[in-house]
Coordinates of C-alpha atoms in Angstrom, one line a residue:
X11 CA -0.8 17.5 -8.5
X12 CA 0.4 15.9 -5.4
X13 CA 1.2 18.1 -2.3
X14 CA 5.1 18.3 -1.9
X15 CA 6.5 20.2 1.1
X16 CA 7.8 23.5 0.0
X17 CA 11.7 23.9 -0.7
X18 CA 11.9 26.5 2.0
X19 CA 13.1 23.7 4.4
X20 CA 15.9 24.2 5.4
X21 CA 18.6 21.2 6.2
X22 CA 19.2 20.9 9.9
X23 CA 17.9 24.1 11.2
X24 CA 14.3 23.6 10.5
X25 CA 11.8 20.6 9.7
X26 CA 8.7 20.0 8.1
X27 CA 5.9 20.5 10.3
X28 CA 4.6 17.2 9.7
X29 CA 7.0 15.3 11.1
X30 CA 9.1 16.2 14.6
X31 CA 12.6 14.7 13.5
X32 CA 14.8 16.6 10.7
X33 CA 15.5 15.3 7.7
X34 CA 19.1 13.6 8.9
X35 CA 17.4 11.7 11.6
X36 CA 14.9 9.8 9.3
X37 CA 15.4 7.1 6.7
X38 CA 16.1 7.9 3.4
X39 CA 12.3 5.9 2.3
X40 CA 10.6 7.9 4.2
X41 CA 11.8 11.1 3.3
X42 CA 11.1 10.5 0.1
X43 CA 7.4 8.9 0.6
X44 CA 6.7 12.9 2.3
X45 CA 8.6 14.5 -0.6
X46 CA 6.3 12.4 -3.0
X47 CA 9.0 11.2 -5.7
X48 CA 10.3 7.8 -6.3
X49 CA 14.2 6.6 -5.5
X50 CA 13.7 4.2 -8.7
X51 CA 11.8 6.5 -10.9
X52 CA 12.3 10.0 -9.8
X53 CA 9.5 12.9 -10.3
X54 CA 7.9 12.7 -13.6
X55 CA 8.8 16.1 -16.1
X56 CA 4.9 17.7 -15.8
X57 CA 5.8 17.2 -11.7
X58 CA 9.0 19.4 -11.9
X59 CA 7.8 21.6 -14.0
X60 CA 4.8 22.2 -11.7
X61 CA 7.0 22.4 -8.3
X62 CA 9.5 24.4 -10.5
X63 CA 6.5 27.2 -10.9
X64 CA 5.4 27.4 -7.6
X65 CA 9.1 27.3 -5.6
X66 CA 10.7 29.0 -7.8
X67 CA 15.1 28.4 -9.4
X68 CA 17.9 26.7 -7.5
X69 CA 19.4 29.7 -7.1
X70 CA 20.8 31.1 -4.2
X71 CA 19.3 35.0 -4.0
X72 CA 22.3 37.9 -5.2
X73 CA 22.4 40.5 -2.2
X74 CA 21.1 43.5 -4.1
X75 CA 23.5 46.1 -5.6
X76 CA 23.4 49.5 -5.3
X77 CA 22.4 51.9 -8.6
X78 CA 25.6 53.2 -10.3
X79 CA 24.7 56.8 -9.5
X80 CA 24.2 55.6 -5.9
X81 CA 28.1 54.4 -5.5
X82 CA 28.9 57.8 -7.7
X83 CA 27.4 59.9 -4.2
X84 CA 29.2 57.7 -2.0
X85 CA 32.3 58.6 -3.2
X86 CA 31.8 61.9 -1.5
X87 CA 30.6 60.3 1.5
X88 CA 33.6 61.2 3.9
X89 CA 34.1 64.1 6.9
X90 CA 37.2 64.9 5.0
X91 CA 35.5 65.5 1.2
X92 CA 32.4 67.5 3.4
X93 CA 35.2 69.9 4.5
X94 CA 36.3 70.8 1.3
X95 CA 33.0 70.9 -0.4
X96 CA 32.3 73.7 2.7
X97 CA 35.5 75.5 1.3
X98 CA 34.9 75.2 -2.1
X99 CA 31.4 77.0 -1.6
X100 CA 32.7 79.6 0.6
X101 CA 35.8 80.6 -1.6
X102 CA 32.6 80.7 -4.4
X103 CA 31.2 82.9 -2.4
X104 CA 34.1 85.3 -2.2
X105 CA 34.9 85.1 -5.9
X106 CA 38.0 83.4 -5.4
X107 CA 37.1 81.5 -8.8
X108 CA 40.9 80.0 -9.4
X109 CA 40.9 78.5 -5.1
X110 CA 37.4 77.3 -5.5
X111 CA 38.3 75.4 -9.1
X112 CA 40.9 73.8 -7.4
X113 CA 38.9 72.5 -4.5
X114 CA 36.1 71.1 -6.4
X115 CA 38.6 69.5 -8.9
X116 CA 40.3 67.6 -6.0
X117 CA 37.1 66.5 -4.8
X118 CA 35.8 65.4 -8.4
X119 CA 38.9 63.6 -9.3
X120 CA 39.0 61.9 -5.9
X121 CA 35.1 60.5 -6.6
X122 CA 35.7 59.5 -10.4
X123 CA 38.7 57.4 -9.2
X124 CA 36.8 55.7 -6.7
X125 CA 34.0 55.2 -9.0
X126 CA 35.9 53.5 -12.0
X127 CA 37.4 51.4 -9.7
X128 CA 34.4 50.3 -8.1
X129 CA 32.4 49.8 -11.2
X130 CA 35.2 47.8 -12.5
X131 CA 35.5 45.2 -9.6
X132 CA 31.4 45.1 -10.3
X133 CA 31.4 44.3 -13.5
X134 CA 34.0 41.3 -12.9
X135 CA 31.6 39.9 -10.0
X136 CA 28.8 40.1 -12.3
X137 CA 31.1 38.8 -15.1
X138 CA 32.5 35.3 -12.8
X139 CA 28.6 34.7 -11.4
X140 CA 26.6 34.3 -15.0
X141 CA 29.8 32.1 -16.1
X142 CA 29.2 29.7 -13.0
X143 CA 26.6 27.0 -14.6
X144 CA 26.5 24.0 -12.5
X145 CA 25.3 21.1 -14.7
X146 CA 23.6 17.8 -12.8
X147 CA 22.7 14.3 -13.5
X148 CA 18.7 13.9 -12.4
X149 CA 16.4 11.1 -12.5
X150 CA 13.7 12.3 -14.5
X151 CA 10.4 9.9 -15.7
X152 CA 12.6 7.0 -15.2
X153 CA 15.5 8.0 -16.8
X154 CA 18.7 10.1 -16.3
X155 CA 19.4 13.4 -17.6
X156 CA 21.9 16.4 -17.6
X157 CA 19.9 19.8 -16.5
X158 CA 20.8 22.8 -15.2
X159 CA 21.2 23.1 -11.8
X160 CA 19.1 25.9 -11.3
X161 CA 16.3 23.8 -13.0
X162 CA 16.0 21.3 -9.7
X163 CA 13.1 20.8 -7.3
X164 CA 12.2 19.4 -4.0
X165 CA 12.1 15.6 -4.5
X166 CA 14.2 15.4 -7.5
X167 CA 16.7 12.1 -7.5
X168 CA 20.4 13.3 -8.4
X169 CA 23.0 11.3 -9.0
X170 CA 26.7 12.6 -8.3
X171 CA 29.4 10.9 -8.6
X172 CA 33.8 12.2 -8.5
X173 CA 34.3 15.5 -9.8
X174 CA 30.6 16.8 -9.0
X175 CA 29.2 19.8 -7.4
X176 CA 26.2 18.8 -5.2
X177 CA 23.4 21.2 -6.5
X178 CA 21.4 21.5 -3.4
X179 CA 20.9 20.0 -0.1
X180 CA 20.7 16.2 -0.8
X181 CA 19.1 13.5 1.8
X182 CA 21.3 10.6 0.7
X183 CA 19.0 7.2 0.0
X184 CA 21.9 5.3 -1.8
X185 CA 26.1 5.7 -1.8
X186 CA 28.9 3.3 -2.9
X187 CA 31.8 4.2 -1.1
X188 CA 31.3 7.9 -1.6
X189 CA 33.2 10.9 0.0
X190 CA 32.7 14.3 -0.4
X191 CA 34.8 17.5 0.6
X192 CA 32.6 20.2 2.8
X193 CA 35.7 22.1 3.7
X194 CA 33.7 25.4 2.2
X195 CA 31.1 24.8 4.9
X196 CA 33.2 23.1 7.6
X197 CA 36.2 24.4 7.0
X198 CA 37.8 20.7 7.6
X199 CA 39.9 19.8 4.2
X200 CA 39.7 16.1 4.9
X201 CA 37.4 14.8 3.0
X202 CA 34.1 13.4 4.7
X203 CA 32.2 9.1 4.1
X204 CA 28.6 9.4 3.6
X205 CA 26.1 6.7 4.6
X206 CA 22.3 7.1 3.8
X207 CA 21.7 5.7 7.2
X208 CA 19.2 8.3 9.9
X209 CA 21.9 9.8 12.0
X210 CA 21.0 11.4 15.6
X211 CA 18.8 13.9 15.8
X212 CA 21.1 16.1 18.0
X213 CA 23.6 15.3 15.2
X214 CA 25.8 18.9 14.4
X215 CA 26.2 19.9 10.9
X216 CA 29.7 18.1 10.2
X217 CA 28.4 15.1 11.8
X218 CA 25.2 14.3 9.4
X219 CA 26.7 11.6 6.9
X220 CA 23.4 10.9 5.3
X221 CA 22.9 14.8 4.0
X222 CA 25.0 15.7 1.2
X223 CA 25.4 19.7 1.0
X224 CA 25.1 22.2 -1.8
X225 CA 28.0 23.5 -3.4
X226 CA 30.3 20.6 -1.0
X227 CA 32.5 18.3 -3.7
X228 CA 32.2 14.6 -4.6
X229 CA 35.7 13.3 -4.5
X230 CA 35.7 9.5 -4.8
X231 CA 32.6 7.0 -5.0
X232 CA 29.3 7.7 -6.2
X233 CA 25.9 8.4 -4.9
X234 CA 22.1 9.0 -5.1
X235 CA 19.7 11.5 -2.8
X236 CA 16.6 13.3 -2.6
X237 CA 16.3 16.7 -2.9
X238 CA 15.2 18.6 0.5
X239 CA 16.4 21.7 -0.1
X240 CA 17.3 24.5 -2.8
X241 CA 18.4 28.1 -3.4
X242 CA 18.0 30.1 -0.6
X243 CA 16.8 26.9 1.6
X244 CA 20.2 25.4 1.9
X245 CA 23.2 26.0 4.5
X246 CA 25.1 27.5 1.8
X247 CA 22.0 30.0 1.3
X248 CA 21.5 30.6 4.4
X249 CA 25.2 31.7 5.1
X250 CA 24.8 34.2 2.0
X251 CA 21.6 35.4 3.7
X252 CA 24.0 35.7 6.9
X253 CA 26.4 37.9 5.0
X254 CA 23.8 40.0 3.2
X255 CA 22.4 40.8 6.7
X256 CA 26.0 41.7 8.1
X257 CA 26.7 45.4 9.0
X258 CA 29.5 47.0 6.4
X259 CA 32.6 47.5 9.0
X260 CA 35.0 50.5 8.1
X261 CA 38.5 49.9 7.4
X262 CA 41.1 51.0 10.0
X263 CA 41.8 53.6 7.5
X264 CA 38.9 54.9 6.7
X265 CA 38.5 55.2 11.2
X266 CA 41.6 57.0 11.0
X267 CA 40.8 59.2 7.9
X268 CA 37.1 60.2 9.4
X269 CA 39.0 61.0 13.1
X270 CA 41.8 63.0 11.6
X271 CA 39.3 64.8 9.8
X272 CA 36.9 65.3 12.7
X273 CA 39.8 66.9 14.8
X274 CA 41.5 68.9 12.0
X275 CA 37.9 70.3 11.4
X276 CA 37.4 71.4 15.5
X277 CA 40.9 72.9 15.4
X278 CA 40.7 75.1 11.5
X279 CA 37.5 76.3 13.2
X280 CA 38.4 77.1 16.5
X281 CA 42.0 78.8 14.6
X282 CA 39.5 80.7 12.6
X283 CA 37.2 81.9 15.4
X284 CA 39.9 83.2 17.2
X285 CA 41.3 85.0 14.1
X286 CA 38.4 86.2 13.8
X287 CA 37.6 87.4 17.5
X288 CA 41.5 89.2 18.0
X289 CA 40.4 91.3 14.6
X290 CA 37.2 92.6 15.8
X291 CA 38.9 93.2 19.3
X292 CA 41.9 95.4 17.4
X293 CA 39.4 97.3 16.0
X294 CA 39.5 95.8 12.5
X295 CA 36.0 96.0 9.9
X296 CA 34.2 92.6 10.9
X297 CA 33.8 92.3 7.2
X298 CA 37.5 92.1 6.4
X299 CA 37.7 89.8 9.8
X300 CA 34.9 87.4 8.6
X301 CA 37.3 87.0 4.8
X302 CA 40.4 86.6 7.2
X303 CA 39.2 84.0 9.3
X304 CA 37.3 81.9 6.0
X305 CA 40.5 82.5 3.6
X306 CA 42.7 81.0 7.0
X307 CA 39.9 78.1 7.4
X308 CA 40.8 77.7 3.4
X309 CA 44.1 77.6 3.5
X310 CA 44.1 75.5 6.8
X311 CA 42.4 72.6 5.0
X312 CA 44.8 69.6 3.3
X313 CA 42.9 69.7 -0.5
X314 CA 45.2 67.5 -1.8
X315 CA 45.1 64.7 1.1
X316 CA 42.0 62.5 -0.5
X317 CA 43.3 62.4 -3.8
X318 CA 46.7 61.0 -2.4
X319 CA 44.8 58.5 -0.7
X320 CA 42.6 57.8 -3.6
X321 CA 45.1 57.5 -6.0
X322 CA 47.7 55.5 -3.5
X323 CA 45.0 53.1 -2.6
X324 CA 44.2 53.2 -6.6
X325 CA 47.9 52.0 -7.2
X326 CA 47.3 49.2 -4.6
X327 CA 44.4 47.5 -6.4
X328 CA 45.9 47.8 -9.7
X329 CA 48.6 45.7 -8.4
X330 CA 46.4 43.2 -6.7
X331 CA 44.3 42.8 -10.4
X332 CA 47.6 41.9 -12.0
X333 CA 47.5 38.9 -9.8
X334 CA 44.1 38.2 -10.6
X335 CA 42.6 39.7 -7.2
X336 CA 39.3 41.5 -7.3
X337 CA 39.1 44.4 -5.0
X338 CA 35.7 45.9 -5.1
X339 CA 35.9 49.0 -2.8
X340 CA 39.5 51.2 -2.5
X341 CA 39.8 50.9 1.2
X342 CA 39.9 47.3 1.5
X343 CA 43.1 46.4 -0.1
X344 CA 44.7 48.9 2.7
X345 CA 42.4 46.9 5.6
X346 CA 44.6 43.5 4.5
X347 CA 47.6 45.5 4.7
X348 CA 46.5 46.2 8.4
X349 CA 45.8 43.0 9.7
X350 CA 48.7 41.7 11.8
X351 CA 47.1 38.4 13.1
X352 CA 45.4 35.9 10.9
X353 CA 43.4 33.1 12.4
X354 CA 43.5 30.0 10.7
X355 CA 42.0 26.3 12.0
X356 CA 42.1 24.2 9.1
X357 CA 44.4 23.4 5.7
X358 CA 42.2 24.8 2.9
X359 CA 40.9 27.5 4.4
X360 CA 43.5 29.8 3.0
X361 CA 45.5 27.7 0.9
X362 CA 45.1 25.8 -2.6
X363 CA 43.9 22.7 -1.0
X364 CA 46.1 21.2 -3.8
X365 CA 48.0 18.3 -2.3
X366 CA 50.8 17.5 -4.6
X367 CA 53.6 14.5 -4.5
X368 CA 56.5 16.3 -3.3
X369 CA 59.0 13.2 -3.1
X370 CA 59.1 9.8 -3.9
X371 CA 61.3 6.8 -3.1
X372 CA 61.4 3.9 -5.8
X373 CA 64.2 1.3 -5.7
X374 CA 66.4 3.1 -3.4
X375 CA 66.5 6.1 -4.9
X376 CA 64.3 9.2 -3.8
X377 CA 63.4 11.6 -6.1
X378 CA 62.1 15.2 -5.8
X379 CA 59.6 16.9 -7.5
X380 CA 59.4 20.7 -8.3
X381 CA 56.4 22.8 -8.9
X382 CA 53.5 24.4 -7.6
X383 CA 49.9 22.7 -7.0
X384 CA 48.2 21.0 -9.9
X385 CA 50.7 23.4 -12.6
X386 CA 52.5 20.6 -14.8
X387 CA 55.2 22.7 -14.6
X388 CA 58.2 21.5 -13.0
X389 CA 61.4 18.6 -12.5
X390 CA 62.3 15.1 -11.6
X391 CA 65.3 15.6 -9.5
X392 CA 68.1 13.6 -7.9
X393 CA 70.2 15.1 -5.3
X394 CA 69.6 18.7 -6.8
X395 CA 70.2 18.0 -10.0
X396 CA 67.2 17.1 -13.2
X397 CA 66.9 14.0 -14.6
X398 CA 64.5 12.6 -17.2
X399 CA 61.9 10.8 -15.4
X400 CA 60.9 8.1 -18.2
X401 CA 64.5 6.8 -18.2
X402 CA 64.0 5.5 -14.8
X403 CA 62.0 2.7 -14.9
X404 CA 61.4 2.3 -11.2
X405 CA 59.7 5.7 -10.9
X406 CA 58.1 5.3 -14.2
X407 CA 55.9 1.9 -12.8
X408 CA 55.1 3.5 -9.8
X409 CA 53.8 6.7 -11.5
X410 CA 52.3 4.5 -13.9
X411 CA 50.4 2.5 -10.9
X412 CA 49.0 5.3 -8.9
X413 CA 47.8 7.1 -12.5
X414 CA 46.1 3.6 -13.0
X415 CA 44.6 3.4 -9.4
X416 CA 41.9 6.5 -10.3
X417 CA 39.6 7.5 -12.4
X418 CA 41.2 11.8 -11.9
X419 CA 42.0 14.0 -15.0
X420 CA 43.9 17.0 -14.7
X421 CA 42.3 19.7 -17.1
X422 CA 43.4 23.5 -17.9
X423 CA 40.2 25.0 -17.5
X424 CA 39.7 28.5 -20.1
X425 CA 39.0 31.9 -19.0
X426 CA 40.4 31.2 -15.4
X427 CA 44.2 32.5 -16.9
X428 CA 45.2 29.0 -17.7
X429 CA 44.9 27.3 -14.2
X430 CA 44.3 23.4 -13.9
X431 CA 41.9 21.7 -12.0
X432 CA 41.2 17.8 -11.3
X433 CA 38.0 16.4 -12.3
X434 CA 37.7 12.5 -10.4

């Protein structure tokens, strides 16, 4: 078997150690002489398979999820839940059986509502990630096949061409007027020419035309590249290695919840210590003192304030799954409703990125079109009012030209609730 350089390269941050220039700054041959394959052939099946076994899937690694009963203790992870476990014991402990019930009720109820939820908004993740199956077009022993995505190696030929996800980091070696949109790594929604021309070595990211990146979309043209880079390997991998790495920040409500309870705990205990010291002071039994100040402590402490969050919060997300939003944990659909400032440098980034014809002028008459994004939902209108679009000739050969001018279909893709999507 010949000796391939592992997939573990990754595009544009590191290089293989045989050679000092990455793989945007050298020609398209010669990367794939190093990567033994063959632009005309591609690597023969016995070759795949073998680089398949020792590099492993195209597949970028899931951040590991915690065990259910792990998220179950979490649920009482909280100042405010350790307070009324504390009371719950102690009114146990002085047989007040019917307080104590109460307590640990609250506290159960508050976890199992967390819990459901959470376990819900897992199960969909898990759910959306084994339906995503990227398909791609590979040269293979000469000849070009559909595989899996998760199937490709280092040195593999694709071909990708409108409509296409790019299944790994590609080293272009031959386009034809090809453009891809890398908006989810760029965050620019215009889309970008590729050339399989060496670029610059000090060349940023956005800037390499001859790399072609994982997940980025083929819009227009079509195009063949070497395989440099899979799974984990890839700037899209390593930004979910990024995020896996990130610390978990607390929501501004779960801040305030944890200092509220911190300083209503310091001031129910101080309250009771005082109690507690005037009794003993007025003569009083230090037993009957020590009941006083607990049963004050007790009473003192808001049992019925993380349930009303819980369940508010629990509201909240049910609302945001009826429009098909997947909240995960209880406090983040409260941190959105927080944020007062939202910083935004590109179109895309928080929109559709569905341009749509919005108006159109055809001899002398401009017409308006209704609707949102790619939904074929909507009107032809004149002045405000509806019209029917094919008896108006003019607009009718227009439409007709630009539908005749690409190769786009607009397809209602299942199990998404119906929504449409171009392919071209």
């Amino acid at each position: 078997m010949a000796k391939v350089p592992r997939a573990t390269n990754s595009v544009g941050s590191s290089q293989h150690t045989a050679h000092p220039l990455p793989w945007h700054a050298r020609a398209a041959a010669e990367v794939v002489r190093e990567l033994s394959s063959d632009a005309h052939r591609g690597l023969t099946a016995a070759e795949a398979a073998a680089r398949l076994t020792r590099d492993g899937r195209n597949i970028i690694t899931a951040k590991k999820g915690r065990a259910w009963w792990v998220r179950l203790l979490l649920q009482f992870h909280a100042p405010l839940v350790y307070i009324l476990i504390v009371a719950g014991a102690v009114t146990l402990f002085l047989a007040e059986y019917v307080d104590s019930g109460v307590i640990f009720g609250v506290v159960l109820a508050n976890a199992l509502i967390g819990f459901v939820q959470e376990q819900k908004a897992v199960k969909a993740i898990d759910a959306l990630s084994r339906s995503m199956r990227i398909e791609a077009t590979v040269l293979r022993d000469g000849q070009r096949r559909r595989v899996n995505a998760a199937e490709l190696v280092a040195g593999d030929i694709v071909h990708v061409e409108p409509g296409d996800k790019v299944p790994a980091d590609l080293r272009l070696v031959a386009v034809k007027d090809l453009r891809v949109d890398e908006s989810m790594l760029t965050g620019e929604s215009k889309t970008v020419a590729k050339k399989p021309e060496a670029m610059e070595e000090s060349a940023v990211l956005a800037d390499r035309a001859g790399l072609a990146y994982a997940g980025s979309l083929v819009t227009r043209g079509t195009g063949e590249g070497v395989i440099v880079a899979i799974g984990d390997a890839t700037e899209v991998g390593r930004i979910n290695q990024m995020i896996g790495a990130a610390d978990d920040i607390a929501t501004p409500l779960t801040r305030k919840i944890a200092g509220f309870s911190k300083l209503l705990l310091w001031l129910i205990l101080a309250v009771a210590v005082v109690a507690f010291v005037i009794g003993i002071l007025r003569g009083n039994p230090w037993e009957e003192m020590f009941k006083a100040a607990v049963a004050l402590a007790v009473g003192a402490i808001p049992e019925g304030l993380p349930a009303a969050v819980t369940i508010m919060l629990a509201v909240g997300v049910s609302r945001m799954a009826r429009r098909k939003a997947i909240i995960r944990k209880l406090p983040a659909v409260e941190a959105l409703g927080s944020t007062t400032v939202i910083c935004s440098d590109k179109t895309g980034t928080l929109t559709q990125n569905q341009m749509t014809v919005r108006a159109a002028w055809a001899a002398g008459t401009e017409y308006e079109f209704t609707g949102a994004g790619y939904d074929p939902a909507g009107e032809v209108r004149i002045g405000g009012a509806a019209i029917a679009a094919d008896e108006h000739l003019a607009l009718v050969e227009m439409l007709s030209c630009g539908a005749l001018c690409n190769d786009a279909a607009l397809l209602q893709k299942e199990g998404t609730g119906g929504r449409w999507e171009t392919h071209g």
